[in-house]
mmCIF file of C-alpha atoms in Angstrom:
data_model
loop_
_atom_site.group_PDB
_atom_site.id
_atom_site.type_symbol
_atom_site.label_atom_id
_atom_site.label_comp_id
_atom_site.label_asym_id
_atom_site.label_seq_id
_atom_site.Cartn_x
_atom_site.Cartn_y
_atom_site.Cartn_z
ATOM 1 C CA UNK V 1 -235.042 -113.920 11.518
ATOM 2 C CA UNK V 2 -234.457 -117.866 11.676
ATOM 3 C CA UNK V 3 -236.263 -117.917 14.976
ATOM 4 C CA UNK V 4 -238.987 -115.784 14.064
ATOM 5 C CA UNK V 5 -239.225 -115.713 10.226
ATOM 6 C CA UNK V 6 -241.911 -119.215 10.166
ATOM 7 C CA UNK V 7 -244.068 -117.841 12.390
ATOM 8 C CA UNK V 8 -244.325 -114.492 11.068
ATOM 9 C CA UNK V 9 -244.837 -115.727 7.192
ATOM 10 C CA UNK V 10 -247.453 -117.771 8.193
ATOM 11 C CA UNK V 11 -249.233 -114.766 10.231
ATOM 12 C CA UNK V 12 -248.743 -112.963 7.688
ATOM 13 C CA UNK V 13 -249.864 -114.929 5.228
ATOM 14 C CA UNK V 14 -253.258 -115.557 6.982
ATOM 15 C CA UNK V 15 -253.853 -111.618 6.779
ATOM 16 C CA UNK V 16 -252.741 -111.220 3.170
ATOM 17 C CA UNK V 17 -254.371 -114.397 2.367
ATOM 18 C CA UNK V 18 -250.984 -115.290 -0.139
ATOM 19 C CA UNK V 19 -247.429 -116.816 0.897
ATOM 20 C CA UNK V 20 -245.607 -114.475 -1.764
ATOM 21 C CA UNK V 21 -247.452 -111.246 -0.257
ATOM 22 C CA UNK V 22 -246.777 -113.035 3.297
ATOM 23 C CA UNK V 23 -242.855 -113.191 2.613
ATOM 24 C CA UNK V 24 -242.323 -109.087 1.167
ATOM 25 C CA UNK V 25 -244.863 -107.866 4.074
ATOM 26 C CA UNK V 26 -242.163 -109.734 6.597
ATOM 27 C CA UNK V 27 -238.921 -109.232 4.608
ATOM 28 C CA UNK V 28 -240.647 -105.260 5.021
ATOM 29 C CA UNK V 29 -241.143 -105.476 8.418
ATOM 30 C CA UNK V 30 -238.069 -107.376 9.221
ATOM 31 C CA UNK V 31 -235.970 -103.772 7.523
ATOM 32 C CA UNK V 32 -238.455 -101.756 9.854
ATOM 33 C CA UNK V 33 -237.551 -103.603 12.959
ATOM 34 C CA UNK V 34 -233.764 -103.393 12.428
ATOM 35 C CA UNK V 35 -233.897 -99.542 11.114
ATOM 36 C CA UNK V 36 -235.538 -99.308 14.551
ATOM 37 C CA UNK V 37 -233.071 -101.279 16.468
ATOM 38 C CA UNK V 38 -230.401 -99.163 14.965
ATOM 39 C CA UNK V 39 -231.512 -96.199 16.152
ATOM 40 C CA UNK V 40 -232.771 -97.247 19.505
ATOM 41 C CA UNK V 41 -236.692 -97.108 19.007
ATOM 42 C CA UNK V 42 -237.525 -100.214 20.572
ATOM 43 C CA UNK V 43 -237.754 -99.983 24.044
ATOM 44 C CA UNK V 44 -238.410 -102.939 24.981
ATOM 45 C CA UNK V 45 -241.636 -102.614 27.324
ATOM 46 C CA UNK V 46 -242.892 -105.480 24.971
ATOM 47 C CA UNK V 47 -241.393 -108.942 24.267
ATOM 48 C CA UNK V 48 -239.611 -109.004 21.013
ATOM 49 C CA UNK V 49 -242.339 -111.220 19.492
ATOM 50 C CA UNK V 50 -245.300 -108.715 20.236
ATOM 51 C CA UNK V 51 -243.257 -106.471 18.994
ATOM 52 C CA UNK V 52 -242.734 -107.698 15.263
ATOM 53 C CA UNK V 53 -246.254 -109.102 15.132
ATOM 54 C CA UNK V 54 -247.035 -105.222 15.878
ATOM 55 C CA UNK V 55 -244.878 -104.115 13.125
ATOM 56 C CA UNK V 56 -245.884 -107.244 10.637
ATOM 57 C CA UNK V 57 -249.308 -106.381 11.343
ATOM 58 C CA UNK V 58 -248.972 -102.557 10.412
ATOM 59 C CA UNK V 59 -246.877 -103.591 6.989
ATOM 60 C CA UNK V 60 -249.406 -106.343 5.897
ATOM 61 C CA UNK V 61 -252.332 -103.927 6.467
ATOM 62 C CA UNK V 62 -250.708 -101.639 4.564
ATOM 63 C CA UNK V 63 -250.235 -104.051 1.817
ATOM 64 C CA UNK V 64 -253.063 -104.794 1.631
ATOM 65 C CA UNK V 65 -255.083 -101.595 1.562
ATOM 66 C CA UNK V 66 -252.207 -100.587 -1.371
ATOM 67 C CA UNK V 67 -253.086 -103.599 -3.316
ATOM 68 C CA UNK V 68 -256.559 -102.903 -2.922
ATOM 69 C CA UNK V 69 -256.158 -99.271 -4.046
ATOM 70 C CA UNK V 70 -253.986 -100.911 -7.623
ATOM 71 C CA UNK V 71 -257.132 -103.595 -8.097
ATOM 72 C CA UNK V 72 -259.649 -100.945 -8.002
ATOM 73 C CA UNK V 73 -257.488 -98.130 -10.064
ATOM 74 C CA UNK V 74 -256.471 -101.387 -12.855
ATOM 75 C CA UNK V 75 -259.544 -103.066 -12.521
ATOM 76 C CA UNK V 76 -257.739 -105.934 -12.230
ATOM 77 C CA UNK V 77 -259.153 -108.942 -10.550
ATOM 78 C CA UNK V 78 -257.110 -110.177 -6.842
ATOM 79 C CA UNK V 79 -254.178 -112.121 -8.030
ATOM 80 C CA UNK V 80 -254.200 -115.019 -5.261
ATOM 81 C CA UNK V 81 -253.215 -117.672 -8.061
ATOM 82 C CA UNK V 82 -251.033 -120.737 -6.956
ATOM 83 C CA UNK V 83 -247.280 -119.943 -5.874
ATOM 84 C CA UNK V 84 -246.126 -123.274 -5.134
ATOM 85 C CA UNK V 85 -244.629 -121.933 -1.877
ATOM 86 C CA UNK V 86 -247.085 -123.594 0.453
ATOM 87 C CA UNK V 87 -248.807 -127.130 0.116
ATOM 88 C CA UNK V 88 -252.286 -127.536 -1.989
ATOM 89 C CA UNK V 89 -254.289 -128.087 1.055
ATOM 90 C CA UNK V 90 -252.481 -125.122 2.763
ATOM 91 C CA UNK V 91 -253.206 -122.930 -0.604
ATOM 92 C CA UNK V 92 -256.818 -123.724 -0.532
ATOM 93 C CA UNK V 93 -257.436 -123.270 3.464
ATOM 94 C CA UNK V 94 -255.837 -119.899 2.381
ATOM 95 C CA UNK V 95 -258.174 -119.243 0.159
ATOM 96 C CA UNK V 96 -261.102 -119.939 2.035
ATOM 97 C CA UNK V 97 -260.251 -117.883 5.425
ATOM 98 C CA UNK V 98 -258.852 -115.231 2.859
ATOM 99 C CA UNK V 99 -262.139 -115.064 1.430
ATOM 100 C CA UNK V 100 -264.076 -115.143 4.743
ATOM 101 C CA UNK V 101 -262.058 -112.353 6.100
ATOM 102 C CA UNK V 102 -262.147 -110.019 2.677
ATOM 103 C CA UNK V 103 -265.650 -108.187 4.168
ATOM 104 C CA UNK V 104 -263.928 -107.306 7.734
ATOM 105 C CA UNK V 105 -262.432 -104.325 8.444
ATOM 106 C CA UNK V 106 -258.513 -104.683 9.107
ATOM 107 C CA UNK V 107 -258.834 -104.173 12.862
ATOM 108 C CA UNK V 108 -261.195 -106.741 12.844
ATOM 109 C CA UNK V 109 -259.365 -109.193 10.849
ATOM 110 C CA UNK V 110 -256.391 -108.957 12.631
ATOM 111 C CA UNK V 111 -257.851 -109.452 16.165
ATOM 112 C CA UNK V 112 -259.452 -112.634 15.049
ATOM 113 C CA UNK V 113 -256.601 -114.329 13.313
ATOM 114 C CA UNK V 114 -254.689 -112.980 16.110
ATOM 115 C CA UNK V 115 -256.942 -114.915 18.603
ATOM 116 C CA UNK V 116 -258.721 -117.897 16.233
ATOM 117 C CA UNK V 117 -255.611 -118.530 14.882
ATOM 118 C CA UNK V 118 -252.609 -117.977 16.106
ATOM 119 C CA UNK V 119 -253.760 -118.501 19.514
ATOM 120 C CA UNK V 120 -252.805 -115.364 21.629
ATOM 121 C CA UNK V 121 -254.893 -114.021 24.580
ATOM 122 C CA UNK V 122 -256.468 -110.759 24.417
ATOM 123 C CA UNK V 123 -253.455 -108.672 26.713
ATOM 124 C CA UNK V 124 -251.108 -109.432 23.967
ATOM 125 C CA UNK V 125 -253.841 -108.647 20.920
ATOM 126 C CA UNK V 126 -254.315 -105.544 22.922
ATOM 127 C CA UNK V 127 -250.058 -105.157 22.598
ATOM 128 C CA UNK V 128 -250.151 -105.907 19.221
ATOM 129 C CA UNK V 129 -252.826 -103.465 18.267
ATOM 130 C CA UNK V 130 -252.005 -100.971 20.288
ATOM 131 C CA UNK V 131 -255.636 -100.838 21.723
ATOM 132 C CA UNK V 132 -257.408 -101.695 25.137
ATOM 133 C CA UNK V 133 -257.980 -104.964 25.951
ATOM 134 C CA UNK V 134 -261.722 -104.124 25.697
ATOM 135 C CA UNK V 135 -261.824 -103.302 22.341
ATOM 136 C CA UNK V 136 -259.946 -106.402 20.979
ATOM 137 C CA UNK V 137 -263.196 -108.419 22.346
ATOM 138 C CA UNK V 138 -265.236 -105.660 20.912
ATOM 139 C CA UNK V 139 -263.362 -106.328 17.737
ATOM 140 C CA UNK V 140 -263.839 -110.367 18.197
ATOM 141 C CA UNK V 141 -267.431 -110.200 18.312
ATOM 142 C CA UNK V 142 -268.376 -107.931 15.652
ATOM 143 C CA UNK V 143 -265.801 -110.089 13.757
ATOM 144 C CA UNK V 144 -267.776 -113.298 14.684
ATOM 145 C CA UNK V 145 -271.210 -111.614 14.563
ATOM 146 C CA UNK V 146 -270.351 -110.407 10.689
ATOM 147 C CA UNK V 147 -268.939 -113.864 9.666
ATOM 148 C CA UNK V 148 -271.711 -115.560 10.786
ATOM 149 C CA UNK V 149 -274.033 -113.120 8.417
ATOM 150 C CA UNK V 150 -271.894 -113.549 6.184
ATOM 151 C CA UNK V 151 -272.218 -117.321 5.993
ATOM 152 C CA UNK V 152 -276.194 -117.090 6.910
ATOM 153 C CA UNK V 153 -276.223 -114.674 3.905
ATOM 154 C CA UNK V 154 -274.456 -117.611 1.412
ATOM 155 C CA UNK O 1 -273.454 -120.546 11.233
ATOM 156 C CA UNK O 2 -273.895 -120.857 15.044
ATOM 157 C CA UNK O 3 -270.844 -119.882 17.107
ATOM 158 C CA UNK O 4 -269.426 -123.595 17.451
ATOM 159 C CA UNK O 5 -269.034 -124.403 14.440
ATOM 160 C CA UNK O 6 -267.810 -120.969 13.603
ATOM 161 C CA UNK O 7 -265.139 -121.917 15.915
ATOM 162 C CA UNK O 8 -264.286 -124.954 14.940
ATOM 163 C CA UNK O 9 -264.369 -123.894 11.104
ATOM 164 C CA UNK O 10 -261.535 -121.439 12.452
ATOM 165 C CA UNK O 11 -259.398 -123.940 14.377
ATOM 166 C CA UNK O 12 -259.659 -126.484 11.188
ATOM 167 C CA UNK O 13 -258.859 -123.529 8.951
ATOM 168 C CA UNK O 14 -255.497 -122.462 11.871
ATOM 169 C CA UNK O 15 -254.565 -126.463 11.782
ATOM 170 C CA UNK O 16 -254.196 -126.330 7.522
ATOM 171 C CA UNK O 17 -252.456 -123.079 7.604
ATOM 172 C CA UNK O 18 -249.801 -124.619 10.012
ATOM 173 C CA UNK O 19 -247.215 -126.284 7.838
ATOM 174 C CA UNK O 20 -247.089 -122.669 5.967
ATOM 175 C CA UNK O 21 -243.010 -121.651 5.745
ATOM 176 C CA UNK O 22 -241.438 -119.573 3.667
ATOM 177 C CA UNK O 23 -239.659 -120.245 1.568
ATOM 178 C CA UNK O 24 -235.674 -121.732 1.901
ATOM 179 C CA UNK O 25 -234.201 -118.823 0.433
ATOM 180 C CA UNK O 26 -236.220 -116.511 2.386
ATOM 181 C CA UNK O 27 -233.790 -115.302 5.577
ATOM 182 C CA UNK O 28 -230.993 -114.729 3.305
ATOM 183 C CA UNK O 29 -233.234 -112.356 1.039
ATOM 184 C CA UNK O 30 -234.147 -110.464 4.447
ATOM 185 C CA UNK O 31 -230.650 -110.274 5.543
ATOM 186 C CA UNK O 32 -229.567 -109.099 1.876
ATOM 187 C CA UNK O 33 -232.859 -106.352 2.397
ATOM 188 C CA UNK O 34 -231.215 -105.252 5.955
ATOM 189 C CA UNK O 35 -227.640 -104.861 4.429
ATOM 190 C CA UNK O 36 -229.159 -102.781 1.675
ATOM 191 C CA UNK O 37 -231.225 -100.597 3.972
ATOM 192 C CA UNK O 38 -228.280 -100.423 6.154
ATOM 193 C CA UNK O 39 -226.147 -98.671 3.524
ATOM 194 C CA UNK O 40 -228.791 -96.898 2.077
ATOM 195 C CA UNK O 41 -229.692 -95.263 5.570
ATOM 196 C CA UNK O 42 -225.932 -94.587 6.067
ATOM 197 C CA UNK O 43 -225.598 -93.173 2.997
ATOM 198 C CA UNK O 44 -228.637 -90.737 3.951
ATOM 199 C CA UNK O 45 -227.397 -89.905 7.267
ATOM 200 C CA UNK O 46 -223.888 -89.033 5.594
ATOM 201 C CA UNK O 47 -226.112 -86.485 3.271
ATOM 202 C CA UNK O 48 -228.785 -85.115 5.955
ATOM 203 C CA UNK O 49 -225.235 -84.870 8.091
ATOM 204 C CA UNK O 50 -223.463 -82.598 5.114
ATOM 205 C CA UNK O 51 -226.998 -80.609 4.337
ATOM 206 C CA UNK O 52 -226.630 -79.158 8.264
ATOM 207 C CA UNK O 53 -223.004 -78.599 7.484
ATOM 208 C CA UNK O 54 -223.309 -76.490 4.707
ATOM 209 C CA UNK O 55 -224.505 -72.973 6.413
ATOM 210 C CA UNK O 56 -221.416 -72.975 8.728
ATOM 211 C CA UNK O 57 -219.215 -74.326 5.657
ATOM 212 C CA UNK O 58 -220.705 -71.340 3.602
ATOM 213 C CA UNK O 59 -219.670 -68.972 6.224
ATOM 214 C CA UNK O 60 -216.140 -70.548 6.496
ATOM 215 C CA UNK O 61 -215.863 -70.005 2.797
ATOM 216 C CA UNK O 62 -217.110 -66.163 3.038
ATOM 217 C CA UNK O 63 -214.341 -65.352 5.741
ATOM 218 C CA UNK O 64 -211.710 -66.962 4.322
ATOM 219 C CA UNK O 65 -212.549 -65.158 0.947
ATOM 220 C CA UNK O 66 -212.581 -61.907 3.399
ATOM 221 C CA UNK O 67 -209.569 -62.956 5.058
ATOM 222 C CA UNK O 68 -207.338 -63.735 1.692
ATOM 223 C CA UNK O 69 -208.629 -60.235 0.045
ATOM 224 C CA UNK O 70 -207.641 -58.295 2.993
ATOM 225 C CA UNK O 71 -204.338 -59.863 3.481
ATOM 226 C CA UNK O 72 -203.632 -59.723 -0.497
ATOM 227 C CA UNK O 73 -204.423 -55.756 0.347
ATOM 228 C CA UNK O 74 -201.819 -55.008 2.882
ATOM 229 C CA UNK O 75 -199.428 -57.391 1.209
ATOM 230 C CA UNK O 76 -199.550 -54.786 -1.961
ATOM 231 C CA UNK O 77 -199.217 -52.235 0.561
ATOM 232 C CA UNK O 78 -195.977 -53.289 1.752
ATOM 233 C CA UNK O 79 -194.833 -53.988 -1.408
ATOM 234 C CA UNK O 80 -195.237 -50.751 -2.594
ATOM 235 C CA UNK O 81 -194.101 -49.492 0.772
ATOM 236 C CA UNK O 82 -190.900 -51.433 -0.103
ATOM 237 C CA UNK O 83 -190.283 -50.169 -3.584
ATOM 238 C CA UNK O 84 -190.177 -46.132 -2.136
ATOM 239 C CA UNK O 85 -186.584 -44.708 -2.777
ATOM 240 C CA UNK O 86 -185.238 -44.388 0.938
ATOM 241 C CA UNK O 87 -182.963 -42.203 2.008
ATOM 242 C CA UNK O 88 -179.838 -42.994 3.702
ATOM 243 C CA UNK O 89 -177.666 -39.999 5.785
ATOM 244 C CA UNK O 90 -174.434 -41.222 6.212
#
């Protein structure tokens, strides 16, 4: 936990747009990972880091979908208030990133964050997202095209 | 936004969000959550194991009751036999 928590919380924050949500996501991911280790579900085919990234990605996507559903049902605006867990500068950057990525499908968003912000290679991203390297490249191209269109429309 | 400026902005956002860290008590909270989950998993596993043994326990109960009823019957017969008058020849 000590070795990976900073890395994973930062990644989850870049996906969810909030440090508090990221902490919840990563905590849940660690519980799932521990359960998988205890029941022998981790086969060691990928590195532990890649495996944890994969669990965090799925948990973050589920959390985001659940939040969007709750917000749609209650009619409330997205929360995203400053929770003091990051510097004001990082908070503003997260807000901007979240606004930018908000229209992208979960798979494109994850691929883009893993590539452009986490600096991972296509092979590692493919392992994390459970798809081929070609599919990763396709998602990246589509995500970048969508972001460019969004900027033009502004 | 052109490709280079998009990449530049993403790189800038990566740099700005780099200092993000979990709160200081985060690791302790994770370990507590894992311990809580382990207890929950253990209890669920115990209940699951108990459920799988339920048919066997029921069968054993039925056999025990049948055996006890049969044993009681034969004991009654033996007592009754013991109380019959005995004829002794001298």
